[in-house]
Amino acid sequence: MPKPKSARKSASSIKYIIGVAIVAVLAVAGYGIYVVMQPKSEVPQVPATSQYFPEQSREHIAAGADHPAYNSLPPTSGWHYANPAHWGVSGKPIPDELQVHNLEHGGIMIQYWPDLPAADVDKLKEIVYKLRDKYCKIILAPYPNLDKPIALTAWQRLDKFDTVDEARITAFVQEFIDKGPEKVMDSGC
């Protein structure tokens, strides 16, 4: 005796649903294999020497006002003036309270001993000019109180080292640029 029409239709529906499910599973599996097989882009690794410092404050203070000590040198967060410093290369040190505002805006400070050899300062300038083609929010300036010749700071992050290392500087900038708590498109960029 032949199956009733509704039973044949029900069996066809089940076969159709199973077929669609198999195609969907194969498509997802194929896409997963495709993603895994893609060549990995070379993303710079942030050096293990990069230190994290807890956020202290985001409070604006008047120029010259007293405030608690920063928890890092150079500072990576804390009390700061209402206006940031200009982005770019400075021949003079940037006051701590000024540079912290730049970090809050997601900027990077690259600072060095004032008596660093001129050839090394020139290398740092070349690196900064290259990076500023893509990332505006960078300041290069001397900093007299460093315990190492070069320091990189971002909001809550610090890396200090002895020699100019373009790969290390680039990795730090790429990792921490625009990671400050205030998302601001600065007019100085």
Backbone as JSON, one array per atom type, in Angstrom:
{
  "sequence": "MPKPKSARKSASSIKYIIGVAIVAVLAVAGYGIYVVMQPKSEVPQVPATSQYFPEQSREHIAAGADHPAYNSLPPTSGWHYANPAHWGVSGKPIPDELQVHNLEHGGIMIQYWPDLPAADVDKLKEIVYKLRDKYCKIILAPYPNLDKPIALTAWQRLDKFDTVDEARITAFVQEFIDKGPEKVMDSGC",
  "N": [[0.83, -1.15, 0.0], [0.64, 2.21, -0.89], [2.3, 5.1, 0.6], [0.54, 7.65, 2.35], [-0.08, 10.9, 0.89], [0.58, 13.1, 2.56], [2.43, 11.98, 4.31], [4.51, 11.36, 2.53], [5.17, 13.97, 1.78], [6.01, 15.0, 4.22], [8.27, 13.41, 4.72], [9.87, 14.25, 2.6], [10.24, 16.92, 3.33], [11.73, 16.62, 5.65], [14.06, 15.44, 4.6], [14.89, 17.56, 3.03], [15.4, 19.57, 4.95], [17.47, 18.34, 6.39], [19.39, 18.22, 4.36], [19.83, 20.99, 3.87], [20.89, 21.67, 6.36], [23.26, 20.16, 6.36], [24.64, 21.38, 4.23], [24.93, 23.95, 5.32], [26.55, 23.41, 7.58], [28.86, 22.48, 6.27], [29.55, 24.8, 4.87], [30.15, 26.6, 6.98], [32.28, 25.21, 8.16], [34.06, 25.21, 6.01], [34.55, 27.97, 5.77], [35.79, 28.42, 8.23], [38.16, 26.92, 7.93], [39.26, 28.37, 5.83], [39.76, 30.87, 7.11], [41.64, 30.1, 9.07], [43.73, 29.26, 7.46], [44.67, 31.57, 6.29], [47.41, 33.79, 5.64], [49.27, 34.97, 8.4], [49.24, 38.29, 9.53], [51.98, 40.38, 10.25], [51.95, 41.42, 13.25], [53.23, 43.75, 15.39], [54.75, 42.85, 18.47], [54.1, 43.92, 21.74], [56.65, 44.98, 23.81], [57.77, 42.96, 26.53], [58.74, 44.47, 28.5], [57.18, 46.67, 28.78], [55.4, 48.51, 31.07], [52.54, 48.48, 33.22], [50.57, 50.9, 34.85], [48.4, 51.73, 37.49], [45.5, 53.79, 37.05], [45.56, 57.14, 38.15], [44.27, 59.76, 38.37], [41.97, 61.94, 36.68], [41.74, 64.53, 36.93], [41.54, 68.03, 36.28], [43.84, 70.62, 36.88], [44.9, 73.83, 38.14], [47.49, 75.79, 36.61], [50.6, 75.32, 38.08], [49.52, 74.4, 40.46], [49.52, 72.41, 43.43], [49.72, 68.83, 43.69], [49.16, 65.3, 44.33], [51.96, 62.98, 44.23], [53.04, 61.52, 41.13], [52.59, 58.12, 40.03], [54.43, 57.02, 38.36], [57.43, 57.64, 36.44], [58.42, 58.97, 33.53], [55.12, 60.47, 33.99], [52.06, 58.54, 33.71], [49.41, 58.85, 34.01], [47.05, 60.93, 35.76], [46.86, 64.04, 37.61], [46.35, 67.01, 35.78], [46.93, 69.81, 33.51], [44.44, 71.94, 32.0], [44.7, 72.25, 29.26], [46.2, 70.51, 26.48], [49.59, 69.73, 25.35], [51.22, 70.8, 22.27], [51.19, 68.61, 19.49], [53.95, 66.8, 18.07], [57.44, 67.54, 17.48], [59.5, 68.61, 20.06], [61.96, 70.79, 21.29], [62.31, 71.28, 23.9], [61.75, 70.21, 27.31], [58.52, 68.86, 28.19], [56.2, 69.92, 30.52], [55.16, 67.76, 33.17], [52.43, 67.89, 33.97], [51.26, 68.9, 31.73], [51.82, 67.09, 29.65], [50.43, 64.82, 30.51], [47.79, 65.34, 29.9], [47.81, 65.06, 27.12], [48.28, 62.31, 26.96], [45.9, 61.4, 28.05], [44.22, 61.97, 25.97], [44.82, 59.95, 24.27], [47.35, 60.01, 23.25], [50.92, 59.58, 22.57], [53.95, 59.81, 24.27], [57.3, 60.28, 23.49], [60.27, 60.28, 24.98], [63.52, 61.5, 25.94], [66.92, 61.44, 27.26], [68.3, 64.63, 27.86], [70.98, 64.94, 27.16], [71.41, 62.99, 25.27], [73.17, 61.51, 22.56], [73.46, 63.47, 19.57], [73.1, 62.12, 17.14], [71.47, 59.98, 17.87], [69.19, 61.34, 18.73], [68.45, 62.43, 16.29], [67.78, 60.06, 14.94], [65.53, 59.31, 16.45], [63.85, 61.45, 15.8], [63.48, 60.96, 13.03], [62.05, 58.54, 13.18], [59.74, 59.4, 14.52], [58.71, 61.28, 12.65], [58.13, 59.55, 10.56], [56.2, 57.86, 11.78], [54.24, 59.76, 12.37], [53.05, 60.22, 9.97], [51.02, 58.42, 9.87], [50.01, 58.29, 12.47], [49.03, 60.87, 14.31], [49.08, 61.79, 16.98], [51.57, 62.16, 18.62], [54.36, 63.01, 20.6], [57.66, 64.1, 20.68], [60.23, 64.71, 22.89], [62.81, 66.1, 25.03], [63.6, 64.83, 28.34], [64.51, 65.46, 31.47], [64.63, 63.87, 33.86], [64.85, 61.1, 33.53], [65.61, 57.63, 34.21], [66.62, 55.93, 32.41], [67.9, 56.12, 29.03], [65.8, 56.48, 27.1], [62.28, 56.87, 26.99], [58.96, 55.72, 26.66], [55.63, 56.73, 26.8], [52.19, 56.1, 27.4], [48.67, 56.29, 28.11], [48.56, 55.0, 31.24], [50.67, 53.3, 30.64], [54.15, 52.43, 30.29], [57.38, 52.34, 28.92], [60.81, 51.83, 29.09], [64.13, 52.2, 27.86], [67.54, 51.53, 26.65], [68.74, 52.08, 24.11], [68.14, 53.49, 20.83], [65.41, 52.05, 19.3], [63.72, 51.24, 16.7], [61.73, 49.34, 15.97], [60.68, 48.59, 18.43], [59.68, 51.03, 19.39], [57.78, 51.59, 17.4], [56.06, 49.39, 17.73], [55.05, 49.91, 20.29], [53.71, 52.35, 19.89], [51.78, 51.56, 17.96], [50.3, 49.76, 19.48], [49.28, 51.28, 21.65], [48.35, 53.81, 20.85], [45.72, 56.17, 20.73], [44.39, 55.0, 22.89], [43.69, 56.26, 25.18], [41.55, 57.49, 27.86], [39.9, 59.56, 26.99], [38.27, 60.16, 24.06], [39.27, 62.02, 21.65], [39.39, 64.08, 18.84], [42.02, 65.75, 18.14], [42.68, 69.14, 17.36], [45.21, 69.84, 16.64], [46.24, 67.94, 14.99]],
  "CA": [[0.0, 0.0, 0.0], [1.46, 3.42, -0.97], [2.22, 6.03, 1.73], [-0.32, 8.8, 2.08], [0.56, 12.07, 0.32], [1.12, 13.94, 3.64], [3.6, 11.29, 4.84], [5.58, 11.56, 1.54], [5.56, 15.37, 1.85], [6.72, 15.15, 5.48], [9.58, 12.79, 4.53], [10.61, 15.14, 1.7], [10.6, 18.1, 4.11], [12.81, 16.23, 6.57], [15.26, 15.29, 3.78], [15.28, 18.91, 2.61], [15.97, 20.24, 6.12], [18.76, 17.7, 6.64], [20.29, 18.66, 3.28], [20.2, 22.38, 4.14], [21.75, 21.67, 7.54], [24.58, 19.65, 5.95], [25.28, 22.44, 3.43], [25.29, 25.03, 6.25], [27.7, 22.95, 8.37], [30.02, 22.47, 5.38], [29.91, 26.19, 4.58], [30.8, 27.14, 8.17], [33.57, 24.52, 8.29], [34.92, 25.73, 4.94], [34.96, 29.33, 6.12], [36.74, 28.29, 9.34], [39.43, 26.47, 7.34], [39.77, 29.52, 5.06], [40.29, 31.86, 8.04], [42.82, 29.54, 9.69], [44.79, 29.11, 6.47], [45.15, 32.87, 5.83], [48.7, 34.14, 6.21], [49.17, 35.85, 9.55], [49.92, 39.56, 9.36], [53.0, 40.55, 11.27], [51.56, 42.43, 14.21], [54.32, 43.88, 16.35], [54.45, 42.46, 19.84], [54.49, 44.92, 22.71], [57.71, 44.39, 24.62], [57.42, 42.53, 27.88], [59.22, 45.5, 29.42], [56.16, 47.71, 28.92], [54.79, 48.4, 32.39], [51.2, 49.01, 33.46], [50.42, 51.65, 36.1], [46.99, 52.04, 37.75], [45.1, 55.18, 36.81], [45.51, 57.94, 39.37], [43.25, 60.79, 38.35], [41.76, 62.67, 35.42], [41.37, 65.86, 37.39], [42.23, 69.21, 35.78], [44.32, 71.5, 37.94], [45.42, 75.12, 37.68], [48.94, 75.81, 36.41], [51.37, 75.51, 39.3], [48.84, 73.86, 41.64], [50.07, 71.19, 44.02], [48.95, 67.6, 43.52], [49.93, 64.14, 44.8], [53.02, 62.51, 43.33], [52.67, 60.55, 40.1], [53.04, 56.77, 40.35], [55.47, 56.62, 37.4], [58.26, 58.72, 35.94], [57.43, 60.02, 33.38], [53.77, 60.08, 34.41], [51.21, 57.82, 32.76], [48.03, 59.3, 34.29], [47.05, 61.79, 36.94], [46.43, 65.44, 37.61], [46.93, 67.67, 34.61], [46.39, 71.11, 33.12], [43.24, 71.88, 31.17], [45.06, 72.21, 27.83], [47.32, 69.62, 26.16], [50.73, 70.27, 24.59], [51.11, 70.63, 20.81], [51.77, 67.36, 18.97], [55.12, 66.99, 17.21], [58.78, 67.48, 18.05], [59.82, 69.75, 20.91], [63.35, 70.83, 21.76], [62.29, 71.53, 25.34], [60.9, 69.28, 28.07], [57.1, 69.17, 28.35], [55.85, 69.7, 31.93], [54.38, 66.55, 33.44], [51.01, 68.2, 34.03], [50.82, 69.18, 30.37], [51.88, 65.87, 28.84], [49.42, 63.85, 30.94], [46.55, 65.61, 29.16], [47.98, 64.43, 25.81], [48.09, 60.87, 27.14], [44.47, 61.2, 28.27], [43.61, 62.03, 24.64], [45.27, 58.8, 23.49], [48.65, 60.3, 22.65], [52.14, 58.87, 22.98], [55.14, 60.63, 24.51], [58.61, 59.64, 23.32], [61.15, 61.22, 25.66], [64.92, 61.05, 25.95], [67.86, 62.24, 28.04], [68.71, 65.85, 27.14], [72.34, 64.8, 26.63], [71.5, 61.86, 24.34], [73.93, 61.94, 21.38], [72.66, 64.1, 18.5], [72.76, 61.11, 16.13], [70.33, 59.22, 18.39], [68.03, 62.24, 18.68], [68.05, 62.49, 14.87], [67.08, 58.79, 14.64], [64.2, 59.41, 17.07], [63.05, 62.38, 14.98], [63.1, 60.23, 11.81], [61.01, 57.57, 13.54], [58.53, 60.17, 14.82], [58.16, 61.83, 11.4], [57.56, 58.42, 9.84], [54.99, 57.44, 12.49], [53.23, 60.82, 12.32], [52.31, 60.1, 8.7], [49.83, 57.61, 10.15], [49.53, 58.56, 13.83], [49.33, 62.26, 14.62], [49.15, 62.11, 18.41], [52.88, 61.77, 19.16], [55.26, 64.1, 20.96], [59.05, 63.76, 20.99], [60.8, 65.79, 23.69], [63.75, 65.69, 26.07], [63.03, 64.71, 29.69], [65.74, 65.4, 32.27], [64.62, 63.0, 35.05], [64.78, 59.68, 33.18], [66.65, 56.74, 34.7], [67.12, 55.25, 31.19], [68.01, 57.15, 27.99], [64.59, 56.68, 26.3], [61.03, 56.42, 27.63], [57.71, 55.83, 25.9], [54.48, 56.68, 27.69], [50.81, 56.18, 26.93], [47.83, 56.28, 29.3], [48.79, 53.86, 32.12], [51.72, 52.41, 30.12], [55.49, 53.0, 30.26], [58.48, 51.47, 28.5], [62.08, 52.56, 29.12], [65.22, 51.38, 27.34], [68.85, 52.17, 26.55], [69.16, 52.5, 22.77], [67.05, 53.73, 19.88], [64.92, 50.79, 18.75], [62.55, 51.63, 15.9], [60.69, 48.32, 16.04], [60.07, 48.66, 19.76], [58.9, 52.27, 19.43], [56.64, 51.41, 16.5], [55.13, 48.44, 18.36], [54.4, 50.6, 21.41], [52.77, 53.32, 19.31], [50.66, 50.84, 17.34], [49.5, 49.12, 20.51], [48.66, 52.16, 22.64], [47.82, 55.06, 20.3], [44.27, 56.35, 20.84], [43.83, 54.15, 23.95], [43.41, 57.06, 26.36], [40.15, 57.46, 28.25], [39.12, 60.58, 26.27], [38.33, 60.0, 22.6], [39.24, 63.39, 21.15], [40.11, 64.37, 17.6], [42.69, 67.0, 18.44], [42.82, 70.07, 16.23], [46.62, 69.96, 16.29], [46.64, 66.82, 14.14]],
  "C": [[0.89, 1.25, 0.0], [1.22, 4.31, 0.24], [1.28, 7.16, 1.37], [0.53, 10.0, 1.63], [1.23, 12.91, 1.42], [2.37, 13.3, 4.23], [4.77, 11.46, 3.89], [6.11, 13.0, 1.62], [6.4, 15.61, 3.1], [8.13, 14.57, 5.37], [10.45, 13.66, 3.63], [11.08, 16.37, 2.46], [11.77, 17.79, 5.04], [14.1, 16.09, 5.8], [15.78, 16.66, 3.35], [15.98, 19.64, 3.76], [17.35, 19.66, 6.45], [19.78, 18.14, 5.6], [20.76, 20.09, 3.51], [21.15, 22.46, 5.32], [23.16, 21.2, 7.19], [25.33, 20.71, 5.15], [25.74, 23.57, 4.35], [26.52, 24.65, 7.07], [28.95, 22.95, 7.51], [30.48, 23.88, 5.06], [30.66, 26.81, 5.76], [32.18, 26.51, 8.35], [34.55, 25.04, 7.23], [35.42, 27.12, 5.25], [35.99, 29.29, 7.26], [38.12, 27.87, 8.84], [40.08, 27.62, 6.57], [40.43, 30.54, 5.99], [41.6, 31.36, 8.66], [44.0, 29.5, 8.72], [45.33, 30.44, 5.95], [46.51, 33.16, 6.43], [48.51, 35.14, 7.35], [49.9, 37.16, 9.24], [50.9, 39.71, 10.51], [52.62, 41.72, 12.17], [52.69, 42.54, 15.23], [53.87, 43.49, 17.75], [54.93, 43.56, 20.79], [55.54, 44.29, 23.61], [57.23, 44.04, 26.02], [57.84, 43.57, 28.9], [58.22, 46.64, 29.59], [55.43, 47.49, 30.24], [53.42, 49.04, 32.43], [51.2, 49.73, 34.81], [48.93, 51.96, 36.31], [46.7, 53.53, 37.53], [45.01, 55.92, 38.14], [44.33, 58.92, 39.36], [43.11, 61.31, 36.93], [41.43, 64.13, 35.73], [42.21, 66.96, 36.74], [42.63, 70.08, 36.96], [44.82, 72.8, 37.33], [46.94, 75.01, 37.53], [49.63, 76.12, 37.72], [50.73, 74.94, 40.56], [49.53, 72.59, 42.13], [49.14, 70.02, 43.76], [49.77, 66.44, 44.07], [50.98, 63.73, 43.76], [52.46, 61.52, 42.31], [53.23, 59.18, 40.48], [54.04, 56.21, 39.34], [56.24, 57.85, 36.98], [58.82, 58.3, 34.59], [56.03, 59.52, 33.75], [52.98, 59.4, 33.29], [49.72, 58.09, 32.99], [48.14, 60.28, 35.44], [46.58, 63.19, 36.66], [47.13, 66.18, 36.48], [46.24, 68.99, 34.32], [45.23, 70.91, 32.15], [43.54, 71.78, 29.68], [46.22, 71.26, 27.6], [48.45, 70.39, 25.47], [50.48, 70.07, 23.1], [51.8, 69.33, 20.41], [52.98, 67.71, 18.12], [56.42, 66.85, 17.97], [59.05, 68.77, 18.82], [61.29, 69.67, 21.32], [63.45, 71.03, 23.25], [61.42, 70.49, 26.04], [59.46, 69.79, 28.17], [56.76, 68.93, 29.82], [54.94, 68.48, 32.1], [52.88, 66.81, 33.35], [50.42, 68.53, 32.66], [50.76, 67.89, 29.55], [50.82, 64.84, 29.24], [48.1, 64.08, 30.19], [46.64, 65.01, 27.75], [47.78, 62.92, 25.9], [46.62, 60.55, 27.32], [43.72, 61.21, 26.93], [44.06, 60.89, 23.73], [46.61, 59.0, 22.81], [49.77, 59.46, 23.23], [53.24, 59.91, 23.17], [56.37, 59.77, 24.29], [59.6, 60.65, 23.88], [62.54, 60.62, 25.82], [65.75, 61.97, 26.85], [68.24, 63.48, 27.24], [70.12, 65.75, 26.55], [72.52, 63.55, 25.75], [72.27, 62.33, 23.11], [73.01, 62.43, 20.26], [72.24, 63.09, 17.44], [71.55, 60.28, 16.57], [69.06, 60.07, 18.38], [67.53, 62.34, 17.24], [67.32, 61.22, 14.46], [65.66, 58.82, 15.21], [63.3, 60.33, 16.26], [62.59, 61.7, 13.69], [61.96, 59.27, 12.08], [59.69, 58.31, 13.77], [57.9, 60.71, 13.54], [57.51, 60.72, 10.57], [56.22, 57.99, 10.46], [53.88, 58.48, 12.38], [52.51, 60.86, 10.97], [51.01, 59.34, 8.92], [49.19, 57.96, 11.49], [49.96, 59.97, 14.23], [49.71, 62.49, 16.08], [50.44, 61.59, 19.07], [53.66, 63.05, 19.48], [56.62, 63.49, 21.25], [59.63, 64.96, 21.73], [61.86, 65.25, 24.64], [63.04, 65.62, 27.42], [64.2, 64.49, 30.65], [65.76, 64.36, 33.4], [64.58, 61.51, 34.75], [65.9, 58.87, 33.82], [67.21, 55.86, 33.59], [67.13, 56.31, 30.09], [66.71, 57.46, 27.23], [63.39, 56.13, 27.06], [59.87, 56.67, 26.69], [56.58, 55.79, 26.91], [53.19, 56.8, 26.89], [49.99, 56.15, 28.22], [48.01, 54.96, 30.03], [49.88, 52.91, 31.64], [53.04, 53.15, 30.03], [56.48, 51.93, 29.81], [59.73, 52.32, 28.47], [63.18, 51.63, 28.62], [66.45, 52.22, 27.04], [69.24, 52.69, 25.17], [67.95, 52.7, 21.87], [66.68, 52.41, 19.22], [63.61, 51.07, 18.01], [61.42, 50.62, 16.0], [59.95, 48.38, 17.37], [59.19, 49.9, 19.9], [57.63, 52.13, 18.6], [55.6, 50.48, 17.12], [54.36, 49.11, 19.5], [53.34, 51.57, 20.88], [51.55, 52.59, 18.74], [49.74, 50.21, 18.39], [48.69, 50.12, 21.34], [48.12, 53.49, 22.1], [46.3, 55.05, 20.38], [43.62, 55.44, 21.89], [43.6, 54.93, 25.24], [41.93, 57.07, 26.67], [39.28, 58.51, 27.55], [39.34, 60.41, 24.78], [38.15, 61.38, 21.97], [40.0, 63.46, 19.83], [40.74, 65.73, 17.79], [42.9, 67.85, 17.2], [44.26, 70.22, 15.79], [47.11, 68.84, 15.39], [46.42, 67.14, 12.67]]
}
